[in-house]
Structure formats: C-alpha cells, structure tokens
Amino acid sequence: MTSTETVTGERADLLAMLAKHRFFLTFTTRGLTDDQARQRTTASELCLGGLIKHVTSVERGWANFLVEGAPAMPNFEEMTEEDFKQRENEFKLLPDETLAGVIAEYEAVARRTDELVATVDLNASHELPKAPWFTDTEWSNRRVLMHIIAETAQHAGHADIIRESLDGQKSMG
C-alpha cells in the first residue's frame, strides 16, 4: 500500500478535506462524558456519540463500496424491520457504548479510507445499490469520496449545533 504521506495533487486535496471535516466532527465532543455524548439537545433524535457512530458506518460502507461495489452496501428495498432498527441505533450512543470507543472505531475506519484514497482508481465506477434516494445508476470512486466528505461536513455542522445546545461550546464559529 502507498503511504498517505506521499500522496500529492487531487488525492492530497481529498485527504485534506476529509481530515478537516473529521477534525470538526470529533472536536465537538472534547471534554464530554459518555452521558453528555448521549444527550439529545435539539428536536431531532441526534446526539454527538450517535453522529460519530453514523458517520463511521457511512464511511465504512462507502469505503467497502470503493473496493467491492454495490454488493458491499445494503439493498434498501430488501431491508427488514430488524435492519431498520439496527440502522436507528446507529444514531444513538447506546448504554454499553462509550464515546472513546466510538471515536476509536471512527479513527480506524478513517485510516482505512485514507489508504484507499491513496491507492484506488478514482475514475473506476460501480453500480449503485438499490435505494430510493439514488437517481444515478453508478458513481465513480472520485464521486464516492466527495460524498464521504460531504456527509462528514454536513454532520460536523449538526454536531456543532448539538454541542452548542448542550453547553454553549462552539467548534466552528
């Protein structure tokens, strides 16, 4: 595998954007207890620990997609009630989970994604899995990586609002 330290050009730009938004996402949890990371502070179901779990799951899924294509992702048309319950728990920091544990898992997933950014053919495309929100039939690896960045940035913004609502701390403003 190529070291991410030797990556230049477009790949370096992708890694820099991922690193920036990952930092903002995890920075929102600085100094929090597990109980604080479980707290909902807005009308949504989101909490800081759950957001990190969700972004971890999304990044892991899309990283697997880069390597394996659509079979790596669930077919949302075939998901069961149990599958949706598991997905719902992805947005919560469950009682047996810790903030440190979910951050460690996120960091492990991020390292794998970074290695893929350094090595994957950015022009290769894969058929997308079946899901009602996909209007395209396939995405390039480049587009998948841009999607991971967008997802991370969007949820970093959500996390900032949740943290500010929790105790007034801001990470981005």
Short mmCIF file of C-alpha atoms in Angstrom, two decimals:
data_model
loop_
_atom_site.label_atom_id
_atom_site.label_comp_id
_atom_site.label_asym_id
_atom_site.label_seq_id
_atom_site.Cartn_x
_atom_site.Cartn_y
_atom_site.Cartn_z
CA MET A 1 0.00 0.00 0.00
CA THR A 2 1.08 3.54 -0.73
CA SER A 3 1.66 5.73 2.30
CA THR A 4 -0.76 8.63 2.56
CA GLU A 5 2.26 10.78 3.44
CA THR A 6 3.47 10.61 -0.19
CA VAL A 7 0.12 11.47 -1.79
CA THR A 8 0.01 14.63 -3.89
CA GLY A 9 -2.39 16.52 -6.14
CA GLU A 10 -6.07 15.61 -6.15
CA ARG A 11 -5.62 12.77 -3.69
CA ALA A 12 -3.86 15.07 -1.23
CA ASP A 13 -6.74 17.55 -1.60
CA LEU A 14 -9.31 14.83 -0.89
CA LEU A 15 -7.37 13.70 2.19
CA ALA A 16 -7.00 17.28 3.45
CA MET A 17 -10.74 17.93 3.15
CA LEU A 18 -11.57 14.66 4.89
CA ALA A 19 -9.13 15.45 7.70
CA LYS A 20 -10.58 18.94 8.17
CA HIS A 21 -14.17 17.79 8.50
CA ARG A 22 -13.29 14.75 10.61
CA PHE A 23 -11.49 17.10 12.99
CA PHE A 24 -14.51 19.39 13.30
CA LEU A 25 -16.81 16.43 13.88
CA THR A 26 -14.75 14.88 16.66
CA PHE A 27 -13.75 18.26 18.14
CA THR A 28 -17.39 18.80 19.11
CA THR A 29 -17.00 16.00 21.68
CA ARG A 30 -13.97 17.44 23.50
CA GLY A 31 -14.29 17.15 27.25
CA LEU A 32 -17.66 15.38 27.22
CA THR A 33 -18.74 12.45 29.34
CA ASP A 34 -20.47 9.45 27.82
CA ASP A 35 -23.78 10.67 29.25
CA GLN A 36 -23.34 14.07 27.63
CA ALA A 37 -22.48 12.39 24.32
CA ARG A 38 -25.82 10.52 24.57
CA GLN A 39 -27.90 13.63 25.18
CA ARG A 40 -30.33 14.93 22.59
CA THR A 41 -30.29 18.72 22.69
CA THR A 42 -32.49 19.53 19.71
CA ALA A 43 -35.83 18.33 18.37
CA SER A 44 -34.03 15.67 16.32
CA GLU A 45 -33.02 12.22 17.56
CA LEU A 46 -29.36 13.06 17.03
CA CYS A 47 -26.71 13.05 19.74
CA LEU A 48 -22.97 13.57 19.42
CA GLY A 49 -21.97 9.96 20.08
CA GLY A 50 -24.62 8.73 17.66
CA LEU A 51 -23.49 11.13 14.95
CA ILE A 52 -19.96 9.81 15.15
CA LYS A 53 -21.29 6.23 15.01
CA HIS A 54 -23.39 7.13 11.97
CA VAL A 55 -20.54 8.84 10.12
CA THR A 56 -18.32 5.85 10.93
CA SER A 57 -20.89 3.46 9.49
CA VAL A 58 -21.42 5.57 6.39
CA GLU A 59 -17.69 5.94 5.75
CA ARG A 60 -17.09 2.22 6.33
CA GLY A 61 -19.89 1.33 3.90
CA TRP A 62 -18.68 3.65 1.17
CA ALA A 63 -15.05 2.56 1.66
CA ASN A 64 -16.20 -1.03 1.18
CA PHE A 65 -18.11 0.13 -1.91
CA LEU A 66 -14.87 1.54 -3.35
CA VAL A 67 -13.41 -1.96 -3.22
CA GLU A 68 -16.40 -4.25 -3.73
CA GLY A 69 -19.05 -2.17 -5.50
CA ALA A 70 -22.79 -2.40 -4.82
CA PRO A 71 -22.67 -5.80 -3.06
CA ALA A 72 -20.86 -4.07 -0.17
CA MET A 73 -23.91 -1.92 0.54
CA PRO A 74 -27.36 -2.94 1.74
CA ASN A 75 -30.19 -3.17 -0.76
CA PHE A 76 -32.60 -0.78 0.94
CA GLU A 77 -35.54 -2.26 -0.95
CA GLU A 78 -34.94 -5.57 0.87
CA MET A 79 -34.28 -4.27 4.39
CA THR A 80 -36.30 -5.83 7.19
CA GLU A 81 -37.78 -4.20 10.27
CA GLU A 82 -34.78 -5.51 12.23
CA ASP A 83 -32.39 -3.94 9.70
CA PHE A 84 -34.10 -0.58 10.16
CA LYS A 85 -33.95 -0.93 13.96
CA GLN A 86 -30.20 -1.55 13.74
CA ARG A 87 -29.89 1.50 11.49
CA GLU A 88 -31.86 3.58 14.01
CA ASN A 89 -29.44 2.53 16.77
CA GLU A 90 -26.61 3.81 14.61
CA PHE A 91 -27.72 7.35 15.56
CA LYS A 92 -27.56 6.68 19.32
CA LEU A 93 -24.77 6.13 21.80
CA LEU A 94 -26.17 3.02 23.44
CA PRO A 95 -25.74 2.34 27.19
CA ASP A 96 -22.99 -0.25 26.61
CA GLU A 97 -21.02 2.07 24.30
CA THR A 98 -18.52 4.77 25.17
CA LEU A 99 -17.60 7.96 23.39
CA ALA A 100 -13.94 6.92 23.46
CA GLY A 101 -14.88 3.60 21.86
CA VAL A 102 -16.86 5.11 19.01
CA ILE A 103 -14.13 7.68 18.35
CA ALA A 104 -11.51 4.91 18.25
CA GLU A 105 -13.63 2.98 15.76
CA TYR A 106 -14.07 6.14 13.66
CA GLU A 107 -10.31 6.69 13.61
CA ALA A 108 -9.73 3.10 12.47
CA VAL A 109 -12.26 3.45 9.65
CA ALA A 110 -10.70 6.80 8.68
CA ARG A 111 -7.22 5.23 8.42
CA ARG A 112 -8.56 2.57 6.05
CA THR A 113 -10.37 5.18 3.93
CA ASP A 114 -7.22 7.29 3.76
CA GLU A 115 -5.26 4.31 2.44
CA LEU A 116 -7.95 3.78 -0.20
CA VAL A 117 -7.80 7.45 -1.23
CA ALA A 118 -4.08 6.95 -1.77
CA THR A 119 -4.49 3.82 -3.91
CA VAL A 120 -7.92 3.45 -5.51
CA ASP A 121 -8.54 4.24 -9.19
CA LEU A 122 -10.52 7.47 -8.90
CA ASN A 123 -12.05 7.01 -12.35
CA ALA A 124 -13.38 3.50 -11.76
CA SER A 125 -17.15 3.35 -11.39
CA HIS A 126 -19.53 0.99 -9.64
CA GLU A 127 -23.24 0.40 -9.97
CA LEU A 128 -25.04 1.93 -7.00
CA PRO A 129 -27.05 -0.23 -4.60
CA LYS A 130 -30.83 -0.15 -4.76
CA ALA A 131 -32.15 2.76 -2.72
CA PRO A 132 -34.94 5.29 -3.34
CA TRP A 133 -32.61 8.28 -2.93
CA PHE A 134 -30.23 7.37 -5.75
CA THR A 135 -31.20 8.96 -9.06
CA ASP A 136 -27.98 7.85 -10.75
CA THR A 137 -27.15 4.27 -11.59
CA GLU A 138 -23.42 4.43 -10.86
CA TRP A 139 -20.79 6.58 -9.22
CA SER A 140 -17.08 6.91 -9.78
CA ASN A 141 -14.75 6.35 -6.87
CA ARG A 142 -14.00 10.07 -7.01
CA ARG A 143 -17.68 10.87 -6.51
CA VAL A 144 -17.93 8.39 -3.64
CA LEU A 145 -15.03 10.12 -1.89
CA MET A 146 -16.67 13.51 -2.44
CA HIS A 147 -19.85 12.05 -0.94
CA ILE A 148 -17.94 10.87 2.15
CA ILE A 149 -16.52 14.39 2.53
CA ALA A 150 -19.96 15.99 2.11
CA GLU A 151 -21.54 13.58 4.60
CA THR A 152 -18.81 14.27 7.15
CA ALA A 153 -19.07 18.04 6.71
CA GLN A 154 -22.86 18.00 6.98
CA HIS A 155 -22.77 16.01 10.20
CA ALA A 156 -19.94 18.12 11.63
CA GLY A 157 -22.34 21.05 11.28
CA HIS A 158 -25.08 19.09 13.02
CA ALA A 159 -22.64 18.19 15.78
CA ASP A 160 -21.69 21.84 16.26
CA ILE A 161 -25.35 22.77 16.79
CA ILE A 162 -25.87 19.88 19.21
CA ARG A 163 -22.76 20.83 21.22
CA GLU A 164 -23.72 24.49 21.37
CA SER A 165 -27.18 23.49 22.57
CA LEU A 166 -25.63 21.18 25.17
CA ASP A 167 -23.31 23.62 26.92
CA GLY A 168 -22.70 26.67 24.74
CA GLN A 169 -19.38 25.41 23.33
CA LYS A 170 -18.78 26.05 19.63
CA SER A 171 -16.37 24.33 17.31
CA MET A 172 -16.82 26.23 14.09
CA GLY A 173 -17.80 29.76 14.98
#
